[in-house]
PDB file of C-alpha atoms in Angstrom:
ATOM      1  CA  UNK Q 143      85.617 122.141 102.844  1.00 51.00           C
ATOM      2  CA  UNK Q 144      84.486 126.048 102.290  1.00 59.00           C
ATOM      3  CA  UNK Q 145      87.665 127.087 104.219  1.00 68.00           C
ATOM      4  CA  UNK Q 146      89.880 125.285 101.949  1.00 72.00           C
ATOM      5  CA  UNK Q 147      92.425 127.012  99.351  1.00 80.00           C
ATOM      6  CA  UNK Q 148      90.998 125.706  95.814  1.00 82.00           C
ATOM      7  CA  UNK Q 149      94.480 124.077  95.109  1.00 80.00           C
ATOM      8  CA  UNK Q 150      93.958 121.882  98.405  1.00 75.00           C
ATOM      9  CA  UNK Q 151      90.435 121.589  97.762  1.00 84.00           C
ATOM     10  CA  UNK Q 152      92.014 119.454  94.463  1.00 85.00           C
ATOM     11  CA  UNK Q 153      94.352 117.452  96.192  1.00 83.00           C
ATOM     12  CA  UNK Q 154      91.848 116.392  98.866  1.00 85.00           C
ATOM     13  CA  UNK Q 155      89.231 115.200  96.264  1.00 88.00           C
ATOM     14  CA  UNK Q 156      92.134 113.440  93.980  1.00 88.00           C
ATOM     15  CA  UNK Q 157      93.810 111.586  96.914  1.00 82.00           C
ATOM     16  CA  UNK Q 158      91.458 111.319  99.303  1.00 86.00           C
ATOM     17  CA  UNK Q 159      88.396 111.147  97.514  1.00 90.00           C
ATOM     18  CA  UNK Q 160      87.004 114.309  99.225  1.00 89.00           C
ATOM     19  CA  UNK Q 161      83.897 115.736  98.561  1.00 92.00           C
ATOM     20  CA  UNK Q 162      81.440 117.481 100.353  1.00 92.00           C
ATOM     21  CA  UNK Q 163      78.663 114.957 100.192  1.00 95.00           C
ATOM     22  CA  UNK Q 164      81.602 112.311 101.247  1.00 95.00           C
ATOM     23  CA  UNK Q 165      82.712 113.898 103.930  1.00 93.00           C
ATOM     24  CA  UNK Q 166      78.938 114.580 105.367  1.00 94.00           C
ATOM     25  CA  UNK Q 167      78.826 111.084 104.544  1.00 97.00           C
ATOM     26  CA  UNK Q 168      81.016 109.468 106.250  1.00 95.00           C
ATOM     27  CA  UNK Q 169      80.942 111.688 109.477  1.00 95.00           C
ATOM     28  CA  UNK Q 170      77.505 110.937 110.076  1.00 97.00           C
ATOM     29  CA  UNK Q 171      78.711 107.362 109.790  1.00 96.00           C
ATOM     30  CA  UNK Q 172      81.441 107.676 111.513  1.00 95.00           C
ATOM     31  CA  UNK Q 173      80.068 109.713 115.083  1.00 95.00           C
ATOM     32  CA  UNK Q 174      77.371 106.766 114.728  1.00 96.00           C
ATOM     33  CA  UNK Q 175      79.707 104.530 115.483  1.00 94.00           C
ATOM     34  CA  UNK Q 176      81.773 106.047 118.043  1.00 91.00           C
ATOM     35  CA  UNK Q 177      78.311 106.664 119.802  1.00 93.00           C
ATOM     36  CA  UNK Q 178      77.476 103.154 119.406  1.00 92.00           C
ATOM     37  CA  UNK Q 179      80.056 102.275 121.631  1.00 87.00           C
ATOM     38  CA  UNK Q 180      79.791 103.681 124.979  1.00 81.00           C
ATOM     39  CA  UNK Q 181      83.760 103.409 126.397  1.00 77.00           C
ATOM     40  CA  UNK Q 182      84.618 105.697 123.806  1.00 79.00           C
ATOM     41  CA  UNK Q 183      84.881 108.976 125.094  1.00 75.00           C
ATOM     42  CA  UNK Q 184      85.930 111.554 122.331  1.00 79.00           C
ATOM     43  CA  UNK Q 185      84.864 114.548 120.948  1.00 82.00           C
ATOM     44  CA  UNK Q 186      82.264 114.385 117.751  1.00 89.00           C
ATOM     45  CA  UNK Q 187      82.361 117.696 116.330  1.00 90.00           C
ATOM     46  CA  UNK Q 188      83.152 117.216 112.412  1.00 90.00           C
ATOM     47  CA  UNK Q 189      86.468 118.553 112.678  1.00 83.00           C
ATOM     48  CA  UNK Q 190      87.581 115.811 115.153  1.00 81.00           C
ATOM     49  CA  UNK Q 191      86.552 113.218 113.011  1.00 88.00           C
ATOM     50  CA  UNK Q 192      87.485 113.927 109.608  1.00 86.00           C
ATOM     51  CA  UNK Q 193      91.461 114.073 110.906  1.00 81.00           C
ATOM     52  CA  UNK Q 194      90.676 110.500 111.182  1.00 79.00           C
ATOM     53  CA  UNK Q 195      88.598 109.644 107.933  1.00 87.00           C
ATOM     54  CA  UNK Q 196      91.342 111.806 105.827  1.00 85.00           C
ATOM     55  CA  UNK Q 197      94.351 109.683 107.415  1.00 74.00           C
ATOM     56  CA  UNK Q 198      92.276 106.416 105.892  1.00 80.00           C
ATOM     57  CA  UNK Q 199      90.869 108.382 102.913  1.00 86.00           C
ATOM     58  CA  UNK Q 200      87.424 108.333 104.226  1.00 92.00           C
ATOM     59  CA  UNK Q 201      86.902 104.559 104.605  1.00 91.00           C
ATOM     60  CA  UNK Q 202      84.753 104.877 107.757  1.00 95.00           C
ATOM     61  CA  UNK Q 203      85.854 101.896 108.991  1.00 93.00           C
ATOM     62  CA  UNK Q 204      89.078 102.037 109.405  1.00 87.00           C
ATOM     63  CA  UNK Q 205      88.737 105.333 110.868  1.00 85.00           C
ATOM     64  CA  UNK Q 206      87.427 103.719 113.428  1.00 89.00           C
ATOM     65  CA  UNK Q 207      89.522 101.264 114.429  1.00 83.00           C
ATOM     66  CA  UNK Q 208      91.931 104.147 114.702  1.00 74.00           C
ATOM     67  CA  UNK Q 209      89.864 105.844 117.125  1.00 79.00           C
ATOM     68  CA  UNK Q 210      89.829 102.978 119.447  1.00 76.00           C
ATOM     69  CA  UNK Q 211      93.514 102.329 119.444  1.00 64.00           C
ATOM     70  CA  UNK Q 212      94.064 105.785 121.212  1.00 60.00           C
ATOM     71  CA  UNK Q 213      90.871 106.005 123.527  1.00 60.00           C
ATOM     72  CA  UNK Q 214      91.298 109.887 124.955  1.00 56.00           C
ATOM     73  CA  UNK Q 215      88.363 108.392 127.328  1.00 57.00           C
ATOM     74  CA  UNK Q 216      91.226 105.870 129.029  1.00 59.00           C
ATOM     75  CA  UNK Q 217      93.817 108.438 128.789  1.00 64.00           C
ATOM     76  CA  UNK Q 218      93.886 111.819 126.795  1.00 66.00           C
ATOM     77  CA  UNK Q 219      97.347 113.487 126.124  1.00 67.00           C
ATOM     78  CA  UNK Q 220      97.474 115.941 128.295  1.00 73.00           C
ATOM     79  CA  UNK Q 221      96.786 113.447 131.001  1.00 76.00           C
ATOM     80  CA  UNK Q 222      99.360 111.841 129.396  1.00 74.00           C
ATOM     81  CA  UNK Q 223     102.120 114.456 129.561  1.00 77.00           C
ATOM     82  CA  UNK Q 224     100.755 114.829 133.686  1.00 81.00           C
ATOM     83  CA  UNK Q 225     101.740 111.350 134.201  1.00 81.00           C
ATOM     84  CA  UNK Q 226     105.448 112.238 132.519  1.00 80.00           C
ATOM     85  CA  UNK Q 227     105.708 115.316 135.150  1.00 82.00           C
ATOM     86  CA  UNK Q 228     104.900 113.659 137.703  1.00 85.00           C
ATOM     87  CA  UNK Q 229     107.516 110.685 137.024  1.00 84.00           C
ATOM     88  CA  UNK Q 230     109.553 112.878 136.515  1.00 83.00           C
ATOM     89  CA  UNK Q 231     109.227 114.765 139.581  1.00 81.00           C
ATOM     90  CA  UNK Q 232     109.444 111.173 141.551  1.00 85.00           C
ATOM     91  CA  UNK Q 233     112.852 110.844 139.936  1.00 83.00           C
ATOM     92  CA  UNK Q 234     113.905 114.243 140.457  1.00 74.00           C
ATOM     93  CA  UNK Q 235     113.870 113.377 144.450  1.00 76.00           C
ATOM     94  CA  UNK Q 236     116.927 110.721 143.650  1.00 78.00           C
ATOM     95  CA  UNK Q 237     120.295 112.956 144.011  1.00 69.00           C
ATOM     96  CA  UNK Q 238     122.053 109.979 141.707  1.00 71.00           C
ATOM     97  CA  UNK Q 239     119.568 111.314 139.066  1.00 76.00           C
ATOM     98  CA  UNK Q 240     120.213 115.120 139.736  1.00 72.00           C
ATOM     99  CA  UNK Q 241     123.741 114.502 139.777  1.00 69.00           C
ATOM    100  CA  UNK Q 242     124.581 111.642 137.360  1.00 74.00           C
ATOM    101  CA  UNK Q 243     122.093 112.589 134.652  1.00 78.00           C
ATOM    102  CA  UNK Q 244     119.593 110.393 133.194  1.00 86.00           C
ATOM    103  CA  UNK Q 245     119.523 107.855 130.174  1.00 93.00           C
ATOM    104  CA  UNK Q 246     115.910 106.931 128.858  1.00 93.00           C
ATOM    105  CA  UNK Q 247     115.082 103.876 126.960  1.00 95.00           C
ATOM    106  CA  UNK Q 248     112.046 104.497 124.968  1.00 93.00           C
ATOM    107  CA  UNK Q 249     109.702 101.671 123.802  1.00 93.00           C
ATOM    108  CA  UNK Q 250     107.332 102.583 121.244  1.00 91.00           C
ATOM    109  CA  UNK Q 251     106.291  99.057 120.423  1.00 86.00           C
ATOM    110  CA  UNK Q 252     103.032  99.654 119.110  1.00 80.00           C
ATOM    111  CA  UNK Q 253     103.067 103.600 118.135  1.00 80.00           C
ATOM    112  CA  UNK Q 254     101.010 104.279 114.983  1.00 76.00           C
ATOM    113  CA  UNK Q 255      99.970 106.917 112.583  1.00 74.00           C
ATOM    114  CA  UNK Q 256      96.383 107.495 114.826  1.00 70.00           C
ATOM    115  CA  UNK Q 257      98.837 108.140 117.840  1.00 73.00           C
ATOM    116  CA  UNK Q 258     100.596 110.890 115.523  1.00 75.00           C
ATOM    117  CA  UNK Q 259      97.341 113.027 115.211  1.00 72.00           C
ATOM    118  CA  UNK Q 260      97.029 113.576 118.769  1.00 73.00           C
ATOM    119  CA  UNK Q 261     101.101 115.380 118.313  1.00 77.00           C
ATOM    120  CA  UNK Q 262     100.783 118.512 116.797  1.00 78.00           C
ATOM    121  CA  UNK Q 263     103.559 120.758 116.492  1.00 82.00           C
ATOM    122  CA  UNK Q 264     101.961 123.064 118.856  1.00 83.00           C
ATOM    123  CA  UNK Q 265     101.680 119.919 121.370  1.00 81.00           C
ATOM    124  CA  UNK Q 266     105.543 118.709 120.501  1.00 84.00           C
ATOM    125  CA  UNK Q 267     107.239 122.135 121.022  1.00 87.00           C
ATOM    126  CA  UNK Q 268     105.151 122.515 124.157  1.00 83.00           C
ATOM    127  CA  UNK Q 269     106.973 119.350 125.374  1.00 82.00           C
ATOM    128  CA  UNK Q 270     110.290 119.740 124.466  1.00 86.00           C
ATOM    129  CA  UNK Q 271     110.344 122.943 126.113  1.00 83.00           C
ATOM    130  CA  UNK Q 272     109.151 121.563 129.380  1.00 78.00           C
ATOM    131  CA  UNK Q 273     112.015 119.011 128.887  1.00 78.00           C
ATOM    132  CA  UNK Q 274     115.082 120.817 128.039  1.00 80.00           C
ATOM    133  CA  UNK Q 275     114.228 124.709 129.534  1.00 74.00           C
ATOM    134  CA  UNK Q 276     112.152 124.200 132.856  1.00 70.00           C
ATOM    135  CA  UNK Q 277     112.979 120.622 134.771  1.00 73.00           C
ATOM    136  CA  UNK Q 278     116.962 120.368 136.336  1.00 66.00           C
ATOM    137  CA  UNK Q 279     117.189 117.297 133.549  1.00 76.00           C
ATOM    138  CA  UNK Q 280     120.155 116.152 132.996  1.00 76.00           C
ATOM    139  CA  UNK Q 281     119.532 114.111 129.425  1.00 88.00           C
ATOM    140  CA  UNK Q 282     122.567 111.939 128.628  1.00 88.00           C
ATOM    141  CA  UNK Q 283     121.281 109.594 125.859  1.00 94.00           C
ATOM    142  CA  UNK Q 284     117.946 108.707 124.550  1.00 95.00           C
ATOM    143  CA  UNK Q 285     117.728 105.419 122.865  1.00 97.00           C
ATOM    144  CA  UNK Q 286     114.521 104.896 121.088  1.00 96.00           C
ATOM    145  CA  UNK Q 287     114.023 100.695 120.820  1.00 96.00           C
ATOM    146  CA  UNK Q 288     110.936  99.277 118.366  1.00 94.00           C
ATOM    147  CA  UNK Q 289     110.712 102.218 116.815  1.00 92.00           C
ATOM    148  CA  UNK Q 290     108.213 102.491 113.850  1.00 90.00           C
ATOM    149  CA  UNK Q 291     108.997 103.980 110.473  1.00 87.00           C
ATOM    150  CA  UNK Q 292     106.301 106.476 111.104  1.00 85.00           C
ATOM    151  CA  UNK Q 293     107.694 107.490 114.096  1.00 89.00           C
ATOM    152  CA  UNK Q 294     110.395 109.308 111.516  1.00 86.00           C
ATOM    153  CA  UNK Q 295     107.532 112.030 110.254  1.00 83.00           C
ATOM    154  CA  UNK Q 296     106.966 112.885 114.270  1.00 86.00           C
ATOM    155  CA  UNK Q 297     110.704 112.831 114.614  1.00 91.00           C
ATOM    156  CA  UNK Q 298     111.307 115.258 111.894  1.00 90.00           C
ATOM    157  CA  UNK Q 299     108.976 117.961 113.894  1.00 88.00           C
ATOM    158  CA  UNK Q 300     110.890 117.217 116.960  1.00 91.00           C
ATOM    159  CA  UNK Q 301     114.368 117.446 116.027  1.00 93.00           C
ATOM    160  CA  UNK Q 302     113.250 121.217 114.792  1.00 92.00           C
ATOM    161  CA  UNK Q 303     112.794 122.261 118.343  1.00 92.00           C
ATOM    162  CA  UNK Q 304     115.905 120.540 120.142  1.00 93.00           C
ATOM    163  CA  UNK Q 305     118.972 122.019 120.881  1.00 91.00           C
ATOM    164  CA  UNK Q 306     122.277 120.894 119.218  1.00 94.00           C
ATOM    165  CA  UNK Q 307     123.697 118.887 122.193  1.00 91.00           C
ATOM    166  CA  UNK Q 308     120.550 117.030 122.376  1.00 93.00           C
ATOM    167  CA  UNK Q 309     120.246 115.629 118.854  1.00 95.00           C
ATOM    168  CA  UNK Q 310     123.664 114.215 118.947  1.00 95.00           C
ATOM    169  CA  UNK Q 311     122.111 112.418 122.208  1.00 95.00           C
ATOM    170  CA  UNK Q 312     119.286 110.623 119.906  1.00 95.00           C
ATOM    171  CA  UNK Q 313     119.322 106.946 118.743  1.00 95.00           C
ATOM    172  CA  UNK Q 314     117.653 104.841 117.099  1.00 95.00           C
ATOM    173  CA  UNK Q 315     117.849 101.337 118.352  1.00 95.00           C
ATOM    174  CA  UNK Q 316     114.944  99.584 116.650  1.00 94.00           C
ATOM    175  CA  UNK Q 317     115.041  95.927 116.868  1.00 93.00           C
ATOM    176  CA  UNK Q 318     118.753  95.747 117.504  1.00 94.00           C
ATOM    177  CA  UNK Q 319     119.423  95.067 121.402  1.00 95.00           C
ATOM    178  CA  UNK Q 320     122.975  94.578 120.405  1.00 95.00           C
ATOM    179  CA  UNK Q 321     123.423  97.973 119.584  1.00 95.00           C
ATOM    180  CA  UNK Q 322     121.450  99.097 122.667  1.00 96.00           C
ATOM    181  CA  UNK Q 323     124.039  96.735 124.457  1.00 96.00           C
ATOM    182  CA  UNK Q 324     126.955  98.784 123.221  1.00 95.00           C
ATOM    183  CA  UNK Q 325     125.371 101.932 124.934  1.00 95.00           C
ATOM    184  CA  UNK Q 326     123.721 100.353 127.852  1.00 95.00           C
ATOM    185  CA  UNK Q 327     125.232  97.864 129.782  1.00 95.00           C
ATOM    186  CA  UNK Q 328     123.274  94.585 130.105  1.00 95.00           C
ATOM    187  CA  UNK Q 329     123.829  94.100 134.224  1.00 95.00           C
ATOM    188  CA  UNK Q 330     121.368  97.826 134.071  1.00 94.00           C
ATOM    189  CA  UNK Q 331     118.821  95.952 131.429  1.00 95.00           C
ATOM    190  CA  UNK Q 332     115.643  94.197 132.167  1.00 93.00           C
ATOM    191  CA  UNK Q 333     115.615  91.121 129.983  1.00 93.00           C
ATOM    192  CA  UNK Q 334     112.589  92.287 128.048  1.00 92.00           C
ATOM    193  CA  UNK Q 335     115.795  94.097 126.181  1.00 94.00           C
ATOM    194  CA  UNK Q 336     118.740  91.497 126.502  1.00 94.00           C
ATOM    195  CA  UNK Q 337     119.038  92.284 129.969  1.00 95.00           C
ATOM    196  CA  UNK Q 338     120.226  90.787 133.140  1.00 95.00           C
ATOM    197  CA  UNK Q 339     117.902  92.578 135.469  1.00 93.00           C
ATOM    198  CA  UNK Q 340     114.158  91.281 136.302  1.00 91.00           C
ATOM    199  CA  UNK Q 341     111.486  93.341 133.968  1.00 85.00           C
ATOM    200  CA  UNK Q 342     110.309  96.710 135.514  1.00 80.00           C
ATOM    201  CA  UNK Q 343     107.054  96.062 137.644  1.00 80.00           C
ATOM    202  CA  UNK Q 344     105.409  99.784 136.382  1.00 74.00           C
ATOM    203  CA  UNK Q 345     102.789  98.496 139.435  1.00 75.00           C
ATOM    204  CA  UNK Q 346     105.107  98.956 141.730  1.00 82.00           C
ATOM    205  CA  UNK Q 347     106.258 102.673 140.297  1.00 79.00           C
ATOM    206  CA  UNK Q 348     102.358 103.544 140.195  1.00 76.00           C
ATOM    207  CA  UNK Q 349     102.090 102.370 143.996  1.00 80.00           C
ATOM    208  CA  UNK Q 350     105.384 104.829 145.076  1.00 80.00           C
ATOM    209  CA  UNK Q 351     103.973 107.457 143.597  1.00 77.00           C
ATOM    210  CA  UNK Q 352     100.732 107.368 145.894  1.00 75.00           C
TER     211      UNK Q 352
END
């Protein structure tokens, strides 16, 4: 905590119960566990792990649990955002997507706060420019479905870096298919969304791409 302002030094001890024994504390406890289990693959320098123990005020074990939710041993984020290129790229190859533009349907069924940590601004303005200044993309609707209420704090970074035309492109869907019914037609649907069509087989994506 030496590198702290005083004032945040006071808000970390009064709302997160941060001192410097706790935090020595608890990251001992914490890297002991995350060495404890051998598929976990993450850094274990103190500054990686107290991001964690400060988003559950220190309790150790739920700090944990956080950690493996988003294993950056099965995939970290920049491998992440290579996987999006290179979809991306695939697509690019279809003329009906250079020509007629592109509408995404994003799930983000099961996005949480630990997936958040991994998005810094740095990290989200990287991406967005990739998006909307270096690929041909032409970006006709983005309809976010199962979206999380803490997706909103990531959102609120985003929508700082996205052009005008963009933002009015952005939905949120949520739970309601009926309203993603109004936008997308059914017939182009899988039925894990009220659709008509079979559910995407991602297998056979992964295998085209090989």
């Amino acid at each position: 905590m030496d590198g702290l302002p005083h004032d945040l030094k006071l808000v970390a001890k009064q709302e997160l119960g941060e001192t410097p024994q706790v935090r020595r504390d608890a990251v001992v406890r914490l890297r002991t566990l995350v060495e404890e289990e051998p598929a976990l693959q993450c850094p274990l320098d103190e500054e990686f792990l107290v991001k964690f123990l400060r988003g559950r005020k220190y309790r150790v074990e739920e700090a944990f649990e956080i950690i493996r939710v988003w294993n950056p041993g099965v995939c970290s984020l920049n491998e992440f955002f290579r996987a999006v290129i290179v979809g991306t790229e695939y697509c690019l190859l279809d003329q009906r997507f250079q020509i007629a533009g592109v509408v995404a349907v994003v799930d983000l069924e099961g996005l949480n706060f630990s997936h958040l940590l991994h998005y810094t601004p740095k990290e989200l303005r990287k991406t967005i420019k990739l998006g909307q200044e270096c690929y041909p993309l032409r970006i006709k609707g983005i309809y976010f479905v199962n979206n999380p209420q803490v997706f909103q704090l990531m959102y609120a970074v985003v929508k700082l870096f996205l052009n005008a035309k963009l933002i009015k492109r952005v939905h949120f869907i949520g739970h309601d298919y009926d309203q993603l019914h109004e936008l997308v037609p059914r017939e182009l649907l899988p039925e894990e969304y009220g659709g008509t069509l079979d559910n995407y087989d991602y297998d056979e994506f992964e295998r085209a791409l090989l």
